[in-house]
XYZ file of C-alpha atoms in Angstrom:
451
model
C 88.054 -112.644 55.910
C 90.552 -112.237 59.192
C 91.155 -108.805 60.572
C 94.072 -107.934 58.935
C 92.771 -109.235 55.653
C 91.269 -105.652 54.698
C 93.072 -102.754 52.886
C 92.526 -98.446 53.263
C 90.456 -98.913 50.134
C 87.795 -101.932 51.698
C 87.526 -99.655 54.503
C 87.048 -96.703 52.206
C 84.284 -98.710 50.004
C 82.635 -98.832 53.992
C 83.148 -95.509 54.969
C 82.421 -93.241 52.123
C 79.443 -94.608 50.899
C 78.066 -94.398 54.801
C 78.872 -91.102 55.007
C 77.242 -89.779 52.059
C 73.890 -91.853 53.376
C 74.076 -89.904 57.000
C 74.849 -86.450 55.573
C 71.782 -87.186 52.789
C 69.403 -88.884 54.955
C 69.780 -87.980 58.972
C 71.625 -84.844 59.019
C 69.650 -82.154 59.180
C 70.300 -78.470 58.295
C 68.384 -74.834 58.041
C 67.208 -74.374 54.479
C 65.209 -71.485 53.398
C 63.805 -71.349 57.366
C 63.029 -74.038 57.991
C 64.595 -77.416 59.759
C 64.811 -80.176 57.087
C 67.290 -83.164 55.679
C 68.750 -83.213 51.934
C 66.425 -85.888 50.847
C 63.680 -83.527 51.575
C 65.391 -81.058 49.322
C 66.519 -82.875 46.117
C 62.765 -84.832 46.467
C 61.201 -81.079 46.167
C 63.864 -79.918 43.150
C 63.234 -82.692 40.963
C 59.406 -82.637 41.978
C 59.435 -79.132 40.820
C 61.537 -79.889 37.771
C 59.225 -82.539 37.033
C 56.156 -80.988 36.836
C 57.250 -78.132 35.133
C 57.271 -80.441 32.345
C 54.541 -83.302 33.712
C 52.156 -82.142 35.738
C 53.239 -84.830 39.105
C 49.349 -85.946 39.171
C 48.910 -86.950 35.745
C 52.356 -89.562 36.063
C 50.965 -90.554 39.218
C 47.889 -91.428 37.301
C 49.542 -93.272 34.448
C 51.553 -95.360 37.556
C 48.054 -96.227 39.058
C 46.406 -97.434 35.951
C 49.737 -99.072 34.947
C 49.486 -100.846 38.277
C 45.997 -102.120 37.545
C 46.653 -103.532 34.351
C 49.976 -105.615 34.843
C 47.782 -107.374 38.167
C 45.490 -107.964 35.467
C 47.370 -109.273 32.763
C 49.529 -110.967 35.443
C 46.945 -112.799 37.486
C 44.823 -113.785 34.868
C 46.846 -114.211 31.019
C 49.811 -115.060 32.925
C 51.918 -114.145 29.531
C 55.491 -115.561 29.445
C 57.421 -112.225 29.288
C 55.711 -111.530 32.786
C 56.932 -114.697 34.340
C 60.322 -114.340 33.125
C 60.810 -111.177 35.078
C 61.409 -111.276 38.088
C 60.391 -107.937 39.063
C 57.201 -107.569 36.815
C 55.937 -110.952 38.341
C 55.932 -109.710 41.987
C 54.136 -106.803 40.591
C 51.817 -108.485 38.950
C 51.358 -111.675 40.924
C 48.915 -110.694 43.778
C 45.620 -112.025 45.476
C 42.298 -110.400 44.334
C 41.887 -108.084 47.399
C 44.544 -106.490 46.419
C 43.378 -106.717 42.435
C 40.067 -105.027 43.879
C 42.223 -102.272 46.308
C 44.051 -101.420 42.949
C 41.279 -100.936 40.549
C 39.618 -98.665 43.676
C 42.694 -96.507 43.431
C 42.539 -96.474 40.243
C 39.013 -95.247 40.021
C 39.530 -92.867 42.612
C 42.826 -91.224 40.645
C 40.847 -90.918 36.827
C 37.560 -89.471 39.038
C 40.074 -87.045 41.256
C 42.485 -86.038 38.201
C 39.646 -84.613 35.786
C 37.453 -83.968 38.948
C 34.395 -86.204 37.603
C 31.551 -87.898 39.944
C 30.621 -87.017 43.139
C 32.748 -84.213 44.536
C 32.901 -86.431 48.147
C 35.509 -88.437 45.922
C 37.926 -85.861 44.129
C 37.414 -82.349 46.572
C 40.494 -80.819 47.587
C 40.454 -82.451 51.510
C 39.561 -86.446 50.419
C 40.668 -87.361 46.656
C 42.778 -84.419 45.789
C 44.824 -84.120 49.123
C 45.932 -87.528 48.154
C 46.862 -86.814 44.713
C 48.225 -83.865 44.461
C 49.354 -83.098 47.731
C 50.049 -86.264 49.603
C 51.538 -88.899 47.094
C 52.914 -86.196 44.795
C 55.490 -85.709 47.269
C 55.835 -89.306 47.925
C 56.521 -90.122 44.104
C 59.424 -88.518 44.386
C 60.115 -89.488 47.923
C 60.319 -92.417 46.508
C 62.797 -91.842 43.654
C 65.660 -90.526 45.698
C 65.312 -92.752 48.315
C 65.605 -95.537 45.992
C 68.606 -94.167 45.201
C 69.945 -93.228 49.026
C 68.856 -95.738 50.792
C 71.523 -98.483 49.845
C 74.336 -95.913 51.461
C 72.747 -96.529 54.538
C 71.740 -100.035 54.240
C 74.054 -101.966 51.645
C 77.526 -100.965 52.451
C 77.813 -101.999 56.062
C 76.578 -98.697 58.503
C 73.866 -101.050 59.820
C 76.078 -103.903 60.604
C 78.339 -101.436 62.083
C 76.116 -99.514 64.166
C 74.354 -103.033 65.187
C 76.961 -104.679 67.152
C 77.241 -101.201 69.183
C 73.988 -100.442 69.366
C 72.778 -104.047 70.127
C 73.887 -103.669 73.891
C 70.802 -100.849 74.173
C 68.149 -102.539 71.571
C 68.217 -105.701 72.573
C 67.725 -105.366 76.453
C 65.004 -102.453 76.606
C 63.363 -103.372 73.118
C 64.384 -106.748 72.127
C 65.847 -105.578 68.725
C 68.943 -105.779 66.449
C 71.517 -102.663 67.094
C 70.771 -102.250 62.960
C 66.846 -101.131 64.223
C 68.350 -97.646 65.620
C 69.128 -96.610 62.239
C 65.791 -96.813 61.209
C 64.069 -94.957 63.990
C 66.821 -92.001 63.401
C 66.322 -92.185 59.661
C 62.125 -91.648 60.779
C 62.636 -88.886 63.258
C 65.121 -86.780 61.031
C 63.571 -87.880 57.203
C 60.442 -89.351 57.117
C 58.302 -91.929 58.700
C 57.945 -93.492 54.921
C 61.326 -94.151 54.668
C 61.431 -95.466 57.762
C 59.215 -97.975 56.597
C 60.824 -98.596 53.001
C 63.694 -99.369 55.072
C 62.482 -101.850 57.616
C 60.343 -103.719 54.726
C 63.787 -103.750 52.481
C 65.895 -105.410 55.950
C 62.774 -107.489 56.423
C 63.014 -109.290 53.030
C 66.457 -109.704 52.926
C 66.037 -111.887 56.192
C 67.525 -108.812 58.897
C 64.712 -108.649 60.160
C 62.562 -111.320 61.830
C 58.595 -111.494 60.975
C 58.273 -109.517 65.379
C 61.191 -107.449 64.547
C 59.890 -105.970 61.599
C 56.393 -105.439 62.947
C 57.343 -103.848 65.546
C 60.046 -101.015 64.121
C 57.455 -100.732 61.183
C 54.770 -99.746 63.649
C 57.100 -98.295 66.557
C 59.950 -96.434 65.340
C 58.666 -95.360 61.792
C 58.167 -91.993 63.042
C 57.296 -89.030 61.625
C 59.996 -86.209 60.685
C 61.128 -83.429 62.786
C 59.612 -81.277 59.775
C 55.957 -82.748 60.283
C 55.995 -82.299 63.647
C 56.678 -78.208 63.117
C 53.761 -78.493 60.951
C 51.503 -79.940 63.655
C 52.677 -77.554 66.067
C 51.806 -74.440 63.668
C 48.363 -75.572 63.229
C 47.656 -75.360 66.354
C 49.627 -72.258 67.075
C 51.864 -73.267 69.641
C 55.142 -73.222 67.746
C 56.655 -71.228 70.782
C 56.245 -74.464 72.910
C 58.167 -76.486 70.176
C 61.405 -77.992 73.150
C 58.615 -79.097 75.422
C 56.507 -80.450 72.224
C 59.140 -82.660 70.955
C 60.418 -83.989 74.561
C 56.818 -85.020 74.944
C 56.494 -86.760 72.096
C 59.680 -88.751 72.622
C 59.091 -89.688 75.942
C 55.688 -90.919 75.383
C 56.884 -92.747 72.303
C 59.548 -94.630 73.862
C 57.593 -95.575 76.968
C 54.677 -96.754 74.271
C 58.301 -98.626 72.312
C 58.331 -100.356 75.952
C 55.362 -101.353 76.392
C 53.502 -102.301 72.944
C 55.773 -104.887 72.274
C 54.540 -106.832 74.886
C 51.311 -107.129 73.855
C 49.170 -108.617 70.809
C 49.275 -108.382 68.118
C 52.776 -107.860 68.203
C 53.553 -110.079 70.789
C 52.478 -113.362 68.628
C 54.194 -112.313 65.604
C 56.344 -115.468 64.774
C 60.780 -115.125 64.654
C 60.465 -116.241 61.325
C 62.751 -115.262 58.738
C 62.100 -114.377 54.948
C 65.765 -115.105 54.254
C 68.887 -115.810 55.993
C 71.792 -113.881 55.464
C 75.655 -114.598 56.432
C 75.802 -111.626 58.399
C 72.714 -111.475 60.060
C 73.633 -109.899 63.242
C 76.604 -108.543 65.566
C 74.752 -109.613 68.847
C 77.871 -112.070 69.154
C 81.117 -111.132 69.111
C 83.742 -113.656 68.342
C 86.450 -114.569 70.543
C 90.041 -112.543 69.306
C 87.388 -109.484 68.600
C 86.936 -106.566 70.058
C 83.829 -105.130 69.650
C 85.210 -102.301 67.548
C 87.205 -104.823 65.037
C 83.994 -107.277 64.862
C 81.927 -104.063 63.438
C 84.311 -102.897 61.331
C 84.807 -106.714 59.713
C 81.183 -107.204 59.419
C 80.693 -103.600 57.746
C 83.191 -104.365 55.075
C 82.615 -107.983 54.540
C 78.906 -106.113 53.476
C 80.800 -103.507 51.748
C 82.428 -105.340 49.571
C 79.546 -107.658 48.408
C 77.601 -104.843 47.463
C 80.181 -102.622 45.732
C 78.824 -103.035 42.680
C 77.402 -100.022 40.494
C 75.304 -102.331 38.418
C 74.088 -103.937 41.917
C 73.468 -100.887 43.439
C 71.639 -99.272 40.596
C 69.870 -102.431 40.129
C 68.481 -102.425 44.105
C 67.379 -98.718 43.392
C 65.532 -99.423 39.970
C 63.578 -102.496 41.594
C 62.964 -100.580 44.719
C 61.771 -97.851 43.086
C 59.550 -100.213 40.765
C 58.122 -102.063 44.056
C 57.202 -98.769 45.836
C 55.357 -97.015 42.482
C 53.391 -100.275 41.328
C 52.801 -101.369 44.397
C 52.365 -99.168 47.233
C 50.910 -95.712 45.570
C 48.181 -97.732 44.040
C 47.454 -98.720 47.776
C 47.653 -95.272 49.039
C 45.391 -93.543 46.913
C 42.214 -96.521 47.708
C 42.938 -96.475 51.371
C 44.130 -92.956 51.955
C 40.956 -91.509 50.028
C 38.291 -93.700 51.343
C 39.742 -92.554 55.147
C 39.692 -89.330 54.269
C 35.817 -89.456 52.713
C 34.945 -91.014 56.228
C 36.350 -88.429 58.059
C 35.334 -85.657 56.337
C 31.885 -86.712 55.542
C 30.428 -89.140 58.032
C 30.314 -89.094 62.067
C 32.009 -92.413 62.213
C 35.404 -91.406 63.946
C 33.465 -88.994 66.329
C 31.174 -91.742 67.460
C 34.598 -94.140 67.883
C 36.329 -91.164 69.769
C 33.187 -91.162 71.946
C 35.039 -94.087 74.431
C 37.388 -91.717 75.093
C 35.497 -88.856 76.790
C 35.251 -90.695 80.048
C 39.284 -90.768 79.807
C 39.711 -87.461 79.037
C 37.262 -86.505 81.666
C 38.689 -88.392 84.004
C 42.453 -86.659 83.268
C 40.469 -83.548 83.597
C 41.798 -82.360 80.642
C 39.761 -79.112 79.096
C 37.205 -78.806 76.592
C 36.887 -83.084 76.707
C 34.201 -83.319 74.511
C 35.687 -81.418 71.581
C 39.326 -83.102 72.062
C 37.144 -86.492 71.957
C 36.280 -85.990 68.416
C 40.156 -86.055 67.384
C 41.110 -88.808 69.326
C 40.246 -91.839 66.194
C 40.531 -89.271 63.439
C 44.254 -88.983 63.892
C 43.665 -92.714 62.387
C 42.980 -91.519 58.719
C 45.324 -88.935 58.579
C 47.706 -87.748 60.845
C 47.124 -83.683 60.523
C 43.303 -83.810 60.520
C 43.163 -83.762 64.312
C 45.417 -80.653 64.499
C 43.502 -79.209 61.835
C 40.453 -79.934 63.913
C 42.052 -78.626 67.390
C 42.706 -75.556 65.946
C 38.981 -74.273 67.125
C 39.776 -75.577 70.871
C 40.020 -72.478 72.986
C 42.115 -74.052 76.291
C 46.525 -74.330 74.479
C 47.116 -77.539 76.899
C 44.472 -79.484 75.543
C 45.351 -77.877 71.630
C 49.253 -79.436 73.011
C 47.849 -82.167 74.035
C 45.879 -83.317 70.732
C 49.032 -82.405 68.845
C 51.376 -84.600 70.723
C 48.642 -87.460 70.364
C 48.169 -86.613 66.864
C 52.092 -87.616 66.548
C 52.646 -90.207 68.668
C 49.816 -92.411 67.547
C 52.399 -92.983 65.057
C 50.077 -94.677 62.078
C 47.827 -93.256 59.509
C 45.958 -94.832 56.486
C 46.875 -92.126 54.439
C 50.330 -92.432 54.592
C 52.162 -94.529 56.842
C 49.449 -97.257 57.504
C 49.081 -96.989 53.467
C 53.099 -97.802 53.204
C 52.997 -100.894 55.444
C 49.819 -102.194 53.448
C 51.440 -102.059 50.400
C 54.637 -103.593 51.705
C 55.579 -106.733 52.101
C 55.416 -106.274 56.086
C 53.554 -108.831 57.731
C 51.062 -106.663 59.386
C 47.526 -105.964 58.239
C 44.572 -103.455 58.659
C 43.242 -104.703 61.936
C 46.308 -105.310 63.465
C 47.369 -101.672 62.141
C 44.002 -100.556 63.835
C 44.796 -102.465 67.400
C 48.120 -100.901 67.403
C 47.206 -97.372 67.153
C 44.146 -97.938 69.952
C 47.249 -99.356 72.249
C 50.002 -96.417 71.586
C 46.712 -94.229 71.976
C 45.542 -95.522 75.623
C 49.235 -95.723 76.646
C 50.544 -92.250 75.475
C 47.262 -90.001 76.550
C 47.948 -89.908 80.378
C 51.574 -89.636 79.825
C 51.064 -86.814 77.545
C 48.356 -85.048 79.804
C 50.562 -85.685 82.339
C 53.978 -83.557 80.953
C 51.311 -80.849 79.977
C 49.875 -80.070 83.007
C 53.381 -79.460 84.210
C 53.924 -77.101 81.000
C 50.970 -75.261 81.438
């Protein structure tokens, strides 16, 4: 396709569909009070219109078990109607590990749905924060991303974005121009789609095996909503402009830096695929850079214009993240949580860090120590848990950790797992001891200027 081989309508087919991706996805807006992003707010409509006739938990169950039983009858009957679908296969198909982190889940959903065993399983702060708080949201997270997610990443906005945005990714982070999109889509949605994102670009060959590692543990962010809620809990919500400009700075010097270093730094170039327009690093001679990102946006446009194709990407998409990654959530989420709650483990791991903290002088050491690992199982705990701290910098300064650590096993560490990302639980574990030793004397640093 030349140039001038396009019509209004191709670049319509580009444009339009874009559009309605940014305005759903990374615009946000005041609704009811509160800062959010229209994702957020059709997710909570049909959640709500859902369980008026479903209660969420009990589908979330029947997913779970669902889950468990096509591994099993995949992996071991290996029936021909499996094998012949596509979809059902990759389901089904998987190694025992993650047979055995399934059939945990699913133990862990029947025990916390009718509340039966020990209460240390289904109580409303392990089990039942998963369930009904945490992936109840996500399971319809989930179903309107499916569904909004190919306007940002199927009609050509990343491959026009990329060959602008290339000239800052590549030098200070050695990424595609396309990675920005994600990181905005984090910051301004959720971290979660962030990561459904960079794990869809990752197996359609966009993303190299380092490129997607690193955005999937880097830029997957949390949202601008989450981090109001951190803030709150630790009653500091007047201090929100300083809050925020902490955690960016920290997390982009930590975007600098991590890369650099293993286990991200021996993560191979390797490609799952390779697509004709895999990047607009190089622009063509007789281009200008603003005619080479508009060709390569509708040369994608109009490959993917398809309603069938699109509503097929959403279905399997949706499929992939409901069979596969909720059953993950609910094992590794709950088990975090039961250590956290109920065992000394992550106080004695935060105990490293009181010689740091004590040597940044920052107040009440000893009690900010406790929340330094914790923020590992799940991201709010160690505002939760800072709440009791007398001193506001060091309260600020647990909640900007709390943030910019970045990954959590009950959600975001949980996604990646269950994704076809190629990073697993220790390397997950490394990387949030790195952004953690990196960030804290940054963020001590902007606070004792704050306070």
């Amino acid at each position: 396709m030349n140039k001038e081989d396009y019509t209004n309508q191709d670049v319509f087919q580009f444009v339009i569909p874009s559009l309605v991706g940014i305005l759903l996805l990374m615009t946000p807006f005041t609704y009811e009070g509160s800062t959010t992003v229209a994702v957020s707010v059709l997710s909570n409509w049909i959640y709500q219109g859902i369980d008026r006739v479903v209660p969420i938990p009990y589908l979330i169950l029947c997913i779970i078990t669902l889950s468990f039983l096509i591994s099993i009858v995949g992996s071991q009957f290996k029936p021909k109607f499996l094998k012949e679908h596509p979809l059902l296969n990759e389901v089904g198909h998987i190694s025992w590990f993650w047979m055995v982190v399934r059939a945990i889940g699913m133990l862990f959903a029947w025990l916390t749905a009718f509340k039966l065993g020990p209460e240390v399983i289904w109580s409303e702060s392990t089990g039942g924060l998963i369930l009904n708080d945490l992936i109840g949201g996500l399971f319809t997270i989930f179903l309107v991303a499916a569904f909004i997610l190919p306007f940002l990443t199927e009609f050509g906005l990343l491959e026009f974005v990329g060959v602008y945005l290339t000239k800052i990714m590549r030098p200070l982070f050695d990424l595609p121009g396309r990675s920005a999109v994600d990181c905005v889509a984090s910051w301004v949605g959720d971290g979660t789609i962030g990561v459904t994102l960079t794990s869809s670009q990752y197996e359609q060959g966009y993303y190299t095996e380092k490129e997607a590692s690193i955005i999937a543990t880097t830029f997957s962010a949390v949202s601008i909503t989450f981090c109001l809620v951190v803030l709150q809990n630790v009653d500091l919500t007047d201090y929100f402009g300083f809050y925020y400009l902490t955690v960016v700075l920290s997390g982009i010097c930590c975007a600098l830096i991590i890369p650099h270093l293993p286990p991200l730094s021996r993560k191979s170039e390797q490609r799952l695929a390779h697509p004709e327009d895999l990047d607009g690093d190089v622009i063509p001679d007789g281009y200008s850079r603003s005619q080479w990102a508009l060709r390569l946006a509708i040369r994608k446009a109009k490959k993917n214009g398809s309603v069938w194709a699109y509503f097929n990407r959403a279905i399997k998409t949706i499929v992939n993240l409901w069979l596969s990654v909720i059953p993950i959530i609910m094992a590794v989420g709950t088990m975090a949580l039961i250590l956290s709650e109920n065992t000394e483990i992550f106080t004695w791991l935060g105990k490293p860090f009181l010689p740091l903290l004590q040597l940044l002088q920052v107040p009440e050491a000893q009690a900010a120590s406790q929340t330094v690992i914790v923020g590992f199982a799940d991201m709010v705990v160690p505002s939760i848990m800072a709440a009791e701290i007398q001193n506001p910098m060091t309260r600020f300064i647990i909640a900007s950790l709390s943030v910019v650590q970045l990954i959590y096993l009950s959600e975001t560490g949980a996604v990646i797992l269950g994704s076809k990302l190629p990073v697993n639980l220790w390397e997950i574990f490394v990387i949030f001891i790195e952004r953690t030793l990196i960030s804290l004397p940054i963020i001590v640093l902007i606070a004792n200027l704050i306070f």
